[in-house]
mmCIF file of C-alpha atoms in Angstrom:
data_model
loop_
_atom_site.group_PDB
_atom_site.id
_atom_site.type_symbol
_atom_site.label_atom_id
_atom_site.label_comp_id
_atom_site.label_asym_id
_atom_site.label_seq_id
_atom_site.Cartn_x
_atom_site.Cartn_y
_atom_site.Cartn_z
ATOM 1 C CA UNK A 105 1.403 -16.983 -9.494
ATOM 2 C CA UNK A 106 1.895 -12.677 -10.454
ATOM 3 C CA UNK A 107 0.327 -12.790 -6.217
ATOM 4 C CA UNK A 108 3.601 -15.116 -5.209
ATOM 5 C CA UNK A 109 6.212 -12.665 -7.506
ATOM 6 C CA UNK A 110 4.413 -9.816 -5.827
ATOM 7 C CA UNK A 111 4.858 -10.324 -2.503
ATOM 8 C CA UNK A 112 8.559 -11.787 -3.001
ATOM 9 C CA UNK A 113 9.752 -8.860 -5.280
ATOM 10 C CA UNK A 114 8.213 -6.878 -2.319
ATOM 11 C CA UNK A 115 10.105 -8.679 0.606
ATOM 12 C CA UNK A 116 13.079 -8.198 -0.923
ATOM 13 C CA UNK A 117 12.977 -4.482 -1.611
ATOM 14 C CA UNK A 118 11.756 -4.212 1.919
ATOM 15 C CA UNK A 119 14.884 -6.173 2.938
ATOM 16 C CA UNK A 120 17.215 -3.433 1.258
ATOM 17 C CA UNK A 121 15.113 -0.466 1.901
ATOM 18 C CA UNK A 122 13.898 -0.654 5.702
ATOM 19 C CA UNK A 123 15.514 1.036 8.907
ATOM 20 C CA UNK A 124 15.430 -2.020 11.175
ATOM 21 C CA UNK A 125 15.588 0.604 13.580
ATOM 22 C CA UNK A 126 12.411 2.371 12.650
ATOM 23 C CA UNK A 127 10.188 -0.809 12.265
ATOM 24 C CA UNK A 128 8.376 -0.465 15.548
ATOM 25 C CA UNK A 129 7.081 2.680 14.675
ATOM 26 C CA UNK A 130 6.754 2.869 11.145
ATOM 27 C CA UNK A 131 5.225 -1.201 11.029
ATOM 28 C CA UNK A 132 1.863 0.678 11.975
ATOM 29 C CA UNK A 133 1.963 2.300 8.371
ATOM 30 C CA UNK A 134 2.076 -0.874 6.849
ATOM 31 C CA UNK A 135 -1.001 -2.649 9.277
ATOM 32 C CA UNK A 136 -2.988 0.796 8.741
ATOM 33 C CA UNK A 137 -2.265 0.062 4.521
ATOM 34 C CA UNK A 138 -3.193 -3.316 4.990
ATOM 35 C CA UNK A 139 -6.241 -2.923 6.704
ATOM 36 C CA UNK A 140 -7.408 0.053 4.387
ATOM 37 C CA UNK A 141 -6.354 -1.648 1.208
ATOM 38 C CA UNK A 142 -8.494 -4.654 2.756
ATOM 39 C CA UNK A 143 -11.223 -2.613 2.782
ATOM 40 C CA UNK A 144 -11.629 -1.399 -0.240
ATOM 41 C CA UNK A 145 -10.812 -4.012 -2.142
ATOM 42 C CA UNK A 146 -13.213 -6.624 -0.690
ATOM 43 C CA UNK A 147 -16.204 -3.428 -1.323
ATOM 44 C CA UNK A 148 -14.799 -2.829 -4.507
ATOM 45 C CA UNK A 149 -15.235 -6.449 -5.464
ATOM 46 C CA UNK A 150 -18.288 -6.563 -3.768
ATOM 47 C CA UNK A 151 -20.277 -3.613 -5.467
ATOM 48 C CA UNK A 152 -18.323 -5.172 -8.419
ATOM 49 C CA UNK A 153 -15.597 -2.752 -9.864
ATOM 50 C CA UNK A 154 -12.892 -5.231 -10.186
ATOM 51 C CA UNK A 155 -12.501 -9.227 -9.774
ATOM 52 C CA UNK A 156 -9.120 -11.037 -8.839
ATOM 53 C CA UNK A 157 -8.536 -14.281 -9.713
ATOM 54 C CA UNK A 158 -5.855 -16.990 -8.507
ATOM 55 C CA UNK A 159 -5.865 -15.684 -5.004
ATOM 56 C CA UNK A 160 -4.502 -19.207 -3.831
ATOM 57 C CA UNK A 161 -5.107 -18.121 -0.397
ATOM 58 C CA UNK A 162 -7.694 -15.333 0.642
ATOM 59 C CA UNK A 163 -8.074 -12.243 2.432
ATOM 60 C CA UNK A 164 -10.554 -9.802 2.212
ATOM 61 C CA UNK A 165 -11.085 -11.316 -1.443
ATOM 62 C CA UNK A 166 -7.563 -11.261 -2.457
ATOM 63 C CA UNK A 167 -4.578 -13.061 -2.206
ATOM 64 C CA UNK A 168 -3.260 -12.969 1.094
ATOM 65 C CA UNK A 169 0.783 -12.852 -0.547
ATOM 66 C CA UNK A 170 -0.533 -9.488 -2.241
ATOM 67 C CA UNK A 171 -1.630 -8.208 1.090
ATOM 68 C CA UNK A 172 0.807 -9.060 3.022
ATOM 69 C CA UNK A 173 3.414 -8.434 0.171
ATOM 70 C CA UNK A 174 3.175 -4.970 -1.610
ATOM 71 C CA UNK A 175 0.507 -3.315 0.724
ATOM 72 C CA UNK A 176 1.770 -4.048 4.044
ATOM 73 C CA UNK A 177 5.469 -3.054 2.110
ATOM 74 C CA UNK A 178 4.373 -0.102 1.172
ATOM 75 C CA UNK A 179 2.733 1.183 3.722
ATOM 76 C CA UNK A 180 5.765 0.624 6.280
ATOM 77 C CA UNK A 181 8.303 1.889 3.616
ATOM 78 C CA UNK A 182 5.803 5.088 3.232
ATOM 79 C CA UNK A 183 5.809 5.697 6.266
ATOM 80 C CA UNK A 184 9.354 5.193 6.907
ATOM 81 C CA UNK A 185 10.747 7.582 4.096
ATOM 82 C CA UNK A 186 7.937 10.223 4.627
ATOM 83 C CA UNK A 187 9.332 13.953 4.702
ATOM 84 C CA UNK A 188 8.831 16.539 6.993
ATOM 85 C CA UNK A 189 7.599 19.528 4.390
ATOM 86 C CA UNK A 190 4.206 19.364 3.397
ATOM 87 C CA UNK A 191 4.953 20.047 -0.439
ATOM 88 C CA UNK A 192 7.726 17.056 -0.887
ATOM 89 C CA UNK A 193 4.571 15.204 0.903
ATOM 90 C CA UNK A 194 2.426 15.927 -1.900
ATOM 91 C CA UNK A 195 5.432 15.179 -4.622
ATOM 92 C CA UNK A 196 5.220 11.904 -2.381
ATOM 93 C CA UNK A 197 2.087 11.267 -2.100
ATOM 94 C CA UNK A 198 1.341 12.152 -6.674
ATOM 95 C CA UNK A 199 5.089 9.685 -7.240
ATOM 96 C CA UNK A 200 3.808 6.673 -4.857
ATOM 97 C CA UNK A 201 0.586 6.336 -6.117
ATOM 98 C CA UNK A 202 1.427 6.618 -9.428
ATOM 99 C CA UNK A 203 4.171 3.914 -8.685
ATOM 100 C CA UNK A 204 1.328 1.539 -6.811
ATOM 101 C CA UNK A 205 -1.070 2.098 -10.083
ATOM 102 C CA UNK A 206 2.169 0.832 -11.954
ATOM 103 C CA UNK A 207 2.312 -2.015 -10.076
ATOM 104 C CA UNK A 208 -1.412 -2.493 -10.449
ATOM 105 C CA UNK A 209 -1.639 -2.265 -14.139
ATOM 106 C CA UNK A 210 0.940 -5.089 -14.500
ATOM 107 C CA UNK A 211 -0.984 -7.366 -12.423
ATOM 108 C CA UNK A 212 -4.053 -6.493 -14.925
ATOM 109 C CA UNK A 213 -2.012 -7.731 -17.646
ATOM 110 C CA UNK A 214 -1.159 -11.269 -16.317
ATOM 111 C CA UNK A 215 -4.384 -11.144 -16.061
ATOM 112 C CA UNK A 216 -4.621 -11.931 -11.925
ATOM 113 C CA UNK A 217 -7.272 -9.219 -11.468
ATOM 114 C CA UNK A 218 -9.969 -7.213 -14.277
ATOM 115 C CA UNK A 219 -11.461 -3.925 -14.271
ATOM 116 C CA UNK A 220 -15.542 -4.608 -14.905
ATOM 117 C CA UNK A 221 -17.100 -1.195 -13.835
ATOM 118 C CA UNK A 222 -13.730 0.378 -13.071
ATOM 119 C CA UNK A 223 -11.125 2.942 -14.818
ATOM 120 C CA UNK A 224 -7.259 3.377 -14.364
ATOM 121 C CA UNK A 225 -8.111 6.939 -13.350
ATOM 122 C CA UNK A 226 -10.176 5.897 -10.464
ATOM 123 C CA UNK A 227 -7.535 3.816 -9.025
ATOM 124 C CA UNK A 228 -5.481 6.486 -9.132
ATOM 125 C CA UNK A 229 -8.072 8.568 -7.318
ATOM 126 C CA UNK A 230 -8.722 6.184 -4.343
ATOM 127 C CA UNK A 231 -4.382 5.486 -4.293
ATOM 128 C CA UNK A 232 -4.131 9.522 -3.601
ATOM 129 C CA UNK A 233 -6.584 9.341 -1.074
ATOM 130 C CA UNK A 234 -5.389 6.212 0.781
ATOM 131 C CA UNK A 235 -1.795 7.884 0.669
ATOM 132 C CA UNK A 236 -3.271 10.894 2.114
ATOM 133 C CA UNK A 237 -4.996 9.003 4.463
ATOM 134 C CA UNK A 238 -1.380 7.166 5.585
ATOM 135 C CA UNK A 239 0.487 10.449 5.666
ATOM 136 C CA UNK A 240 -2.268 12.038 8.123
ATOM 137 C CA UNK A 241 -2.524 8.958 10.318
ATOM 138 C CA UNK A 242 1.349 8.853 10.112
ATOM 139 C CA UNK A 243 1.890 12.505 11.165
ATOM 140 C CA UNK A 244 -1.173 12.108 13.855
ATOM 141 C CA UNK A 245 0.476 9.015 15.620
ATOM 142 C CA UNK A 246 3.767 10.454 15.140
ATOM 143 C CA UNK A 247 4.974 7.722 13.321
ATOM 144 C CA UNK A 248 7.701 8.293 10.685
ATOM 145 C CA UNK A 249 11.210 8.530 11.362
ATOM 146 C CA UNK A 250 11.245 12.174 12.579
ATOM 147 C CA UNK A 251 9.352 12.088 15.235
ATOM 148 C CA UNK A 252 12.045 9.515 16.755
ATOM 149 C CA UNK A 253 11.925 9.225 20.555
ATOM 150 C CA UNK A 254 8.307 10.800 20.330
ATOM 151 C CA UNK A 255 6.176 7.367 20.104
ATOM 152 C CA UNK A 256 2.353 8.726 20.503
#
């Protein structure tokens, strides 16, 4: 069930936050989040680090409505509220992650997912670098919202 709350606590922040406007730019952010976060979560479960549990419906080895919900959210939202100055992107990059590990820590307490050979610090390792990641491939494909009129 904490996969369901997810991803409907998620859709509705997305439904006050977005730029309808923006979405066919910045909905790249949010496949490129969903695809990474993929990723490394089905190796991470696979060389064993972590383990989720109740996925009701799966993807990549987790639930699809935690995919789909806070990832692919996050990503486009990212994206779409990324500034122009590379030091607020840092601040940005340091406040979202430690915002996602938030988020991740409370789904380790309903017990939905468990750490076997993994750390809270190493989360928030690999959620700098996949932010990092986003803000480069957001800035290389011209993505967020100041780049408007400048698609690719």
């Amino acid at each position: 069930m904490p996969w369901v709350i997810t991803a409907i606590v998620s859709w509705v922040i997305f439904y006050f936050l977005v730029d309808v406007s923006q979405l066919k730019r910045t909905i790249f952010g949010g496949i490129f989040t969903l695809t990474l976060g993929s990723l490394v979560d089905w190796g991470g479960q696979h060389l064993n680090l972590y383990k989720f549990y109740d996925v009701i419906i799966p993807w990549a080895g987790c639930s699809i409505f935690y995919k789909f919900g806070p990832v692919f959210i996050m990503g486009i939202l990212f994206t779409q509220y990324l500034p122009r100055k590379k030091s607020l992107q840092i601040i940005n990059i340091f406040v979202v992650s430690l915002l996602y590990l938030a988020l991740e820590i409370l789904i380790l307490q309903t017990h939905a997912a468990e750490y076997r050979n993994w750390h809270y610090l190493a989360s928030f390792t690999v959620d700098i670098g996949a932010f990092t990641a986003l803000t480069w491939f957001a800035e290389t494909f011209r993505l967020a919202p100041y780049y408007k009129g400048h698609l690719f």
